[in-house]
Structure formats: C-alpha cells, structure tokens
Short mmCIF file of C-alpha atoms in Angstrom, two decimals:
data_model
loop_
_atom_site.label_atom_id
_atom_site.label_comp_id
_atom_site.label_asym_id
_atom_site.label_seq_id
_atom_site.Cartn_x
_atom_site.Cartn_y
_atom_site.Cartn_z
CA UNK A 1315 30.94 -0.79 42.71
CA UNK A 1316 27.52 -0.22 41.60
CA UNK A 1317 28.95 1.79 38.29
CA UNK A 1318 31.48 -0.60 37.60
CA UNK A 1319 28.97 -3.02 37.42
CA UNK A 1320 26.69 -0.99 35.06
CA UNK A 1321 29.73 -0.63 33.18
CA UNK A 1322 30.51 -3.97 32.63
CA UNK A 1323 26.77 -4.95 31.76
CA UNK A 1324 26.93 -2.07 29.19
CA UNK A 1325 30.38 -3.23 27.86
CA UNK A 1326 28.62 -6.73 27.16
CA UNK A 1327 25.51 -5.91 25.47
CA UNK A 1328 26.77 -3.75 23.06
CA UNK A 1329 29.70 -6.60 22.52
CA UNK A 1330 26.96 -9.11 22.15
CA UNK A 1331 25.13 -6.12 19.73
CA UNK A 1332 28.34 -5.95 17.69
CA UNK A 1333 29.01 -9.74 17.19
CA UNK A 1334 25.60 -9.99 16.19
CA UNK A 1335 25.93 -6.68 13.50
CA UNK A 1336 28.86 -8.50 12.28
CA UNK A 1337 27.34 -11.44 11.70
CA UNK A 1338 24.64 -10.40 9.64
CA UNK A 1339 27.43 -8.13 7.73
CA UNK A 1340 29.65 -11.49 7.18
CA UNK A 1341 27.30 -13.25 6.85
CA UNK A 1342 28.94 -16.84 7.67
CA UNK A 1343 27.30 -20.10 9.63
CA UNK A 1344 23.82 -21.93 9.42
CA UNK A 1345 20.54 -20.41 7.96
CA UNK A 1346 16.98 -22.05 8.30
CA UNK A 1347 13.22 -21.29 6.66
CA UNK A 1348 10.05 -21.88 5.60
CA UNK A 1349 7.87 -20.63 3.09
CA UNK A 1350 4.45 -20.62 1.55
CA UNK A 1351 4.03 -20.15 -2.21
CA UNK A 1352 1.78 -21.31 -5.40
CA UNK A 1353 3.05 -23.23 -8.17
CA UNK A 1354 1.87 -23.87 -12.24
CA UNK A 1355 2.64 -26.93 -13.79
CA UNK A 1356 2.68 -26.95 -17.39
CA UNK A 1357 2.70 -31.10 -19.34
CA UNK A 1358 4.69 -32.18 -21.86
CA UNK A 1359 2.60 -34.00 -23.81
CA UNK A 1360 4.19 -37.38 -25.23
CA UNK A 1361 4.26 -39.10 -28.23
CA UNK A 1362 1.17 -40.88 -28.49
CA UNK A 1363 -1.02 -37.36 -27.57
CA UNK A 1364 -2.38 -37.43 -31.10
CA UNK A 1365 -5.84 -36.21 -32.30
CA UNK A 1366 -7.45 -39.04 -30.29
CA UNK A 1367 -6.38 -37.50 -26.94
CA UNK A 1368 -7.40 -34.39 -26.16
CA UNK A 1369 -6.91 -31.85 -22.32
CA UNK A 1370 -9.19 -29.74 -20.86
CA UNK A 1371 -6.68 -28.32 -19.05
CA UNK A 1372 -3.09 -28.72 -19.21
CA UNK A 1373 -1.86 -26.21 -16.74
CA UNK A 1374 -2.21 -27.18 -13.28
CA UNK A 1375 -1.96 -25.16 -10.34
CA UNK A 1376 -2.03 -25.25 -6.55
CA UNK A 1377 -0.70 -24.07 -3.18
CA UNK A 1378 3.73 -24.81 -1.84
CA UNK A 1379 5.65 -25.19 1.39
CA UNK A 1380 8.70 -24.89 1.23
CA UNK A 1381 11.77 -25.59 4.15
CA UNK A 1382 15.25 -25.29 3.38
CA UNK A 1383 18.64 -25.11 5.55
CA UNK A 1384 21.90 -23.62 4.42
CA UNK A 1385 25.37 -22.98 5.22
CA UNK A 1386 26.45 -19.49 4.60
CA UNK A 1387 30.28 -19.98 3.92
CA UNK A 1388 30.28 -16.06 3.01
CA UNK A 1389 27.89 -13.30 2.36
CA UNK A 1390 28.63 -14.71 -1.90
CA UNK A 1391 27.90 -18.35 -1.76
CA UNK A 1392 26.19 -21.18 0.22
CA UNK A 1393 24.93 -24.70 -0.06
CA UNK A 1394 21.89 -25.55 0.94
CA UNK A 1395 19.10 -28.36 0.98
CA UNK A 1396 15.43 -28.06 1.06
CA UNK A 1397 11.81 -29.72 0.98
CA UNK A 1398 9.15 -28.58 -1.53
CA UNK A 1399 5.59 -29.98 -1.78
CA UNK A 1400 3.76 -28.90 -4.77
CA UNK A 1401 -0.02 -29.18 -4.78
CA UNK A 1402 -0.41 -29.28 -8.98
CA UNK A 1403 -3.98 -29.86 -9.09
CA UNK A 1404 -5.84 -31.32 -11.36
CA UNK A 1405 -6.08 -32.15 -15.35
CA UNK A 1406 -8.79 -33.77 -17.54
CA UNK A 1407 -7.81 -36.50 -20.48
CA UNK A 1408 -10.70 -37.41 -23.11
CA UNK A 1409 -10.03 -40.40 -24.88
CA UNK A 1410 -11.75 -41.10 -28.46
CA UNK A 1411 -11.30 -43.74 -30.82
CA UNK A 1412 -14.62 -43.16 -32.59
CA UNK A 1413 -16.74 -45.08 -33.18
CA UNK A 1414 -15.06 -48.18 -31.04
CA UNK A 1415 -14.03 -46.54 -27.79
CA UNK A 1416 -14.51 -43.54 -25.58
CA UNK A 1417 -12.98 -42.29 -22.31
CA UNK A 1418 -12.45 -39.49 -19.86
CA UNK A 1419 -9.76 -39.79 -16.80
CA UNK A 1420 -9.05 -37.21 -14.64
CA UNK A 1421 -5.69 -36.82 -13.11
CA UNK A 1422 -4.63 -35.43 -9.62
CA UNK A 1423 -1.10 -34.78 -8.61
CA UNK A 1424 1.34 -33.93 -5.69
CA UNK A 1425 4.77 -33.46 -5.79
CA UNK A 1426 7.42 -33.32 -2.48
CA UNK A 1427 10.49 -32.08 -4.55
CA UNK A 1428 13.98 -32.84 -2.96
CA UNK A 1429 16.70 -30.52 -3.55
CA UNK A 1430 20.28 -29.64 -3.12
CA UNK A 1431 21.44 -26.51 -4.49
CA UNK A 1432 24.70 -24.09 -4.40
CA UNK A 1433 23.70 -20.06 -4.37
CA UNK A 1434 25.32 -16.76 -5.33
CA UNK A 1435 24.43 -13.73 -3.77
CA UNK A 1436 24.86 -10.17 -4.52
CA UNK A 1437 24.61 -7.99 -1.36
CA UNK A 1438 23.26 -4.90 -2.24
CA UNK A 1439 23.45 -3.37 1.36
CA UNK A 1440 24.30 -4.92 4.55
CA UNK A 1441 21.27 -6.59 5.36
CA UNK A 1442 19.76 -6.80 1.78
CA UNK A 1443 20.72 -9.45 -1.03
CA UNK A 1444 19.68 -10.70 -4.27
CA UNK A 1445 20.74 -14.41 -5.07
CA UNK A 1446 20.56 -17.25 -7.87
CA UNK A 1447 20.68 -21.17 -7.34
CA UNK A 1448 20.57 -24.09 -8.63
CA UNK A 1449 21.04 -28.03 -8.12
CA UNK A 1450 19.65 -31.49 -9.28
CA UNK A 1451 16.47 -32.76 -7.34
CA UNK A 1452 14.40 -35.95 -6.78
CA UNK A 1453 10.82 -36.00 -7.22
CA UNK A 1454 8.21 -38.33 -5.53
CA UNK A 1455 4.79 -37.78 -6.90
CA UNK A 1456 1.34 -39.11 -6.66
CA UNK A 1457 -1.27 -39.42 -9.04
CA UNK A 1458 -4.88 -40.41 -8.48
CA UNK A 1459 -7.02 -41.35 -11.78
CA UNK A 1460 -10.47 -42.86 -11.68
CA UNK A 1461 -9.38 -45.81 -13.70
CA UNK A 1462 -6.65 -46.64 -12.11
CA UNK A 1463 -6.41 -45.25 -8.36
CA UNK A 1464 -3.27 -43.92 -7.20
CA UNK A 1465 0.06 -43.90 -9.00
CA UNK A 1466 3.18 -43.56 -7.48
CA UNK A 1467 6.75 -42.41 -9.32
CA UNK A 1468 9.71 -41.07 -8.62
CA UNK A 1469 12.23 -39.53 -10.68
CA UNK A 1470 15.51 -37.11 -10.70
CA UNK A 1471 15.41 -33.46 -12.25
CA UNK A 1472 16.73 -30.17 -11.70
CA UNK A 1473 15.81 -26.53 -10.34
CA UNK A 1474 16.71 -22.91 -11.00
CA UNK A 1475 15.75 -20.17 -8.91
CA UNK A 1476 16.03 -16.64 -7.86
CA UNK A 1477 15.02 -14.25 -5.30
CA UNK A 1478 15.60 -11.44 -2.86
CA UNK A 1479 16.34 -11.39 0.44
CA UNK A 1480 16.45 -8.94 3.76
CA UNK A 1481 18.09 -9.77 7.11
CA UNK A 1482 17.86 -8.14 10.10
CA UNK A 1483 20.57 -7.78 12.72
CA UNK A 1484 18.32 -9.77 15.60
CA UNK A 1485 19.12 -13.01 13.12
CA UNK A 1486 15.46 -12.83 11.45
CA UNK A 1487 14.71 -12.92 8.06
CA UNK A 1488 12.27 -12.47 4.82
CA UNK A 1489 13.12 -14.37 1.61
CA UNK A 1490 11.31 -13.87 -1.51
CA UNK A 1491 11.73 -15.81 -4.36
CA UNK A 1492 10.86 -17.63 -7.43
CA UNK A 1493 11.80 -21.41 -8.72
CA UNK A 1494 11.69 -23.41 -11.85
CA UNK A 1495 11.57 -27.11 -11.67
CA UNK A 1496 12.76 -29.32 -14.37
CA UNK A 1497 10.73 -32.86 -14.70
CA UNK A 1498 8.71 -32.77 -11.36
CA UNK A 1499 6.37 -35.86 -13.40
CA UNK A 1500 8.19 -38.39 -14.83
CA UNK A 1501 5.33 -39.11 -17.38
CA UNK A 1502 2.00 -40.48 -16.88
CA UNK A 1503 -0.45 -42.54 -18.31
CA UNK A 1504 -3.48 -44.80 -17.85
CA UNK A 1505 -4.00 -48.58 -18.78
CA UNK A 1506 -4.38 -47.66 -21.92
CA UNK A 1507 -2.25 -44.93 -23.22
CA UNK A 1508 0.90 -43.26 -22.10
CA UNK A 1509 0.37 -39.78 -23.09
CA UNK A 1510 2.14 -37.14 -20.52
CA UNK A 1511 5.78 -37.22 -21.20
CA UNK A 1512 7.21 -34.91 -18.30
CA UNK A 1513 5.97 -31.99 -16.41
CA UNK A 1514 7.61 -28.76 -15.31
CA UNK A 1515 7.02 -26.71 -12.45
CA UNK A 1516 6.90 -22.82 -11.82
CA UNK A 1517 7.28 -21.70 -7.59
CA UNK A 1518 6.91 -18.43 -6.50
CA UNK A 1519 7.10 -18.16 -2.55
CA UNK A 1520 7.66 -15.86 -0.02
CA UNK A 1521 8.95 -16.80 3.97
CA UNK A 1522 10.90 -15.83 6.49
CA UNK A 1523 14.49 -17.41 7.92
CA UNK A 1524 16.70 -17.35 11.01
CA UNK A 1525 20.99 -17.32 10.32
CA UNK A 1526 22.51 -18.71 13.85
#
C-alpha cells in the first residue's frame, strides 16, 4: 500500500513537472512584470526656437518603472498592455529680446506612458527568446516651470521596442529590453512663447515576469 502510494505521488509530480515544461515550451496563457529602467528624452524644438531662445540642455534624463501584462497566444505572438512612468528631468530655456526683455524658465517633466502593443518573438531555445513590438500610446505629462507652476497635457503617440527574454520552467522570468517612444510631450511653452514642439523618449529596462 505504502509503494503504491509513493507511486502515485511520484506519478503526479513529475505530471505536474511536465505540464509545467510544456508550458514554458508552448508558451500559451497570461504573462505579468515589472521593470526598472532609465530613459533620455531628446526636444523637438518648434517653430518659434529662433536665435532669441536658447537650451542649456536639451536632453533630459531620469529613472522608469515599467508593468506590463500579456497574453501569450503562442510562443510567436502576444498582445499585451503596460504602464510606463518616465522621470525626464529637467531642461533650462533663456529668453532674450535684447535690449527690451530677458528671461530664464526652467522646465521639469514626468511622463506615465500608456500602451498597447502586439509582439513577435523568435525563440531561440526553449526557454530563451528575442522579440519586437509595437502599438500606439497615450501620454499624460506634467510640467513644472517657475513662471507658470505646473502644466498638465495629454496626448496620443506611439512606441517601438525590442528585447530579450529567458524563462524558466518554475514560471519565472527575466526580460531585458529597450523602447522608443514617439511624442511623450505634446509641446510646451510658457506665457510667452511656445517653443518645444514634441519630445521623444529612449527606455532601456531590465525586470523580471511570471507566465501562469
């Protein structure tokens, strides 16, 4: 009695083993994650940015979090959804219309990014892919300016990524990755001028995920 029971405990782990091998082979159902990252924003200056505006800095830069949720319908595509909050630090605006008027803001920006997105993957091995996505987003950021306090926008864009990823068979995961955002700013300006046109943003993150 004693060995059929052993037996029969046996029989089920490595069942249970097996279903879970499979499917991290197969690949199909839900995924979840989070990641931490750092991102470069780069302005497109507008129209007015003429010889009477000038940037001390024009790249901004700053921590990401990201958390995203997919559904695997193979181990070749998914769609998926995710959060990304962009910490794009800070850039300095000097103003001169010599010899009438002279000014200096100072601009300070977040960005929670919105996304939907459809990815290809290329499994390499069994538990080791390389993938591509892409999808339109909507972008909420603040600003905060001296002159003017805080500025809130919105606005829709899109995002392009790529990355790597290795799954093991308890469900576990690490992703690494890197994403370009199209038009995370909207445009920008102060009371006076209307300078910043659009802004793009550069991700590079690395997390972990869990497929159930």
């Amino acid at each position: 009695m004693n060995k059929l029971t052993l037996a029969l405990a046996l029989t089920a782990v490595i069942a249970t083993a097996s279903t879970a091998q499979a499917a991290t082979k197969d690949r199909q159902g839900f995924q979840i994650g989070g990641a931490l990252g750092y991102n470069k924003t780069s302005i497109d200056l507008g129209p007015m940015a003429d010889n009477h505006h000038t940037f001390s800095d024009d790249d901004m830069s700053g921590g990401a979090l990201k958390i995203f949720g997919e559904y695997n319908f193979n181990k070749y595509f998914a769609l998926g959804v995710e959060l990304n909050y962009l910490d794009q630090g800070k850039v300095k605006e000097n103003v001169s219309y010599a010899p009438y008027y002279y000014a200096s803001y100072e601009y300070e920006f977040s960005t929670v990014v919105y996304g939907i997105y459809a990815k290809g993957a290329l499994p390499v091995t069994d538990n080791f892919d390389v993938f591509v996505k892409a999808g339109p987003t909507w972008n909420y950021t603040s600003s905060d300016t001296l002159a003017d306090g805080t500025k809130d926008e919105n606005c829709f864009g899109w995002n392009a990524g790529a990355g790597v990823e290795y799954r093991f068979d308890s469900g576990w995961g690490v992703r690494v990755g890197y994403d370009y955002f199209h038009k995370t700013i909207k445009s920008l300006g102060n009371r006076f001028t209307g300078v910043f046109d659009s802004a793009n943003s550069n991700l590079i993150y690395g997390g972990v995920s869990y497929s159930f």
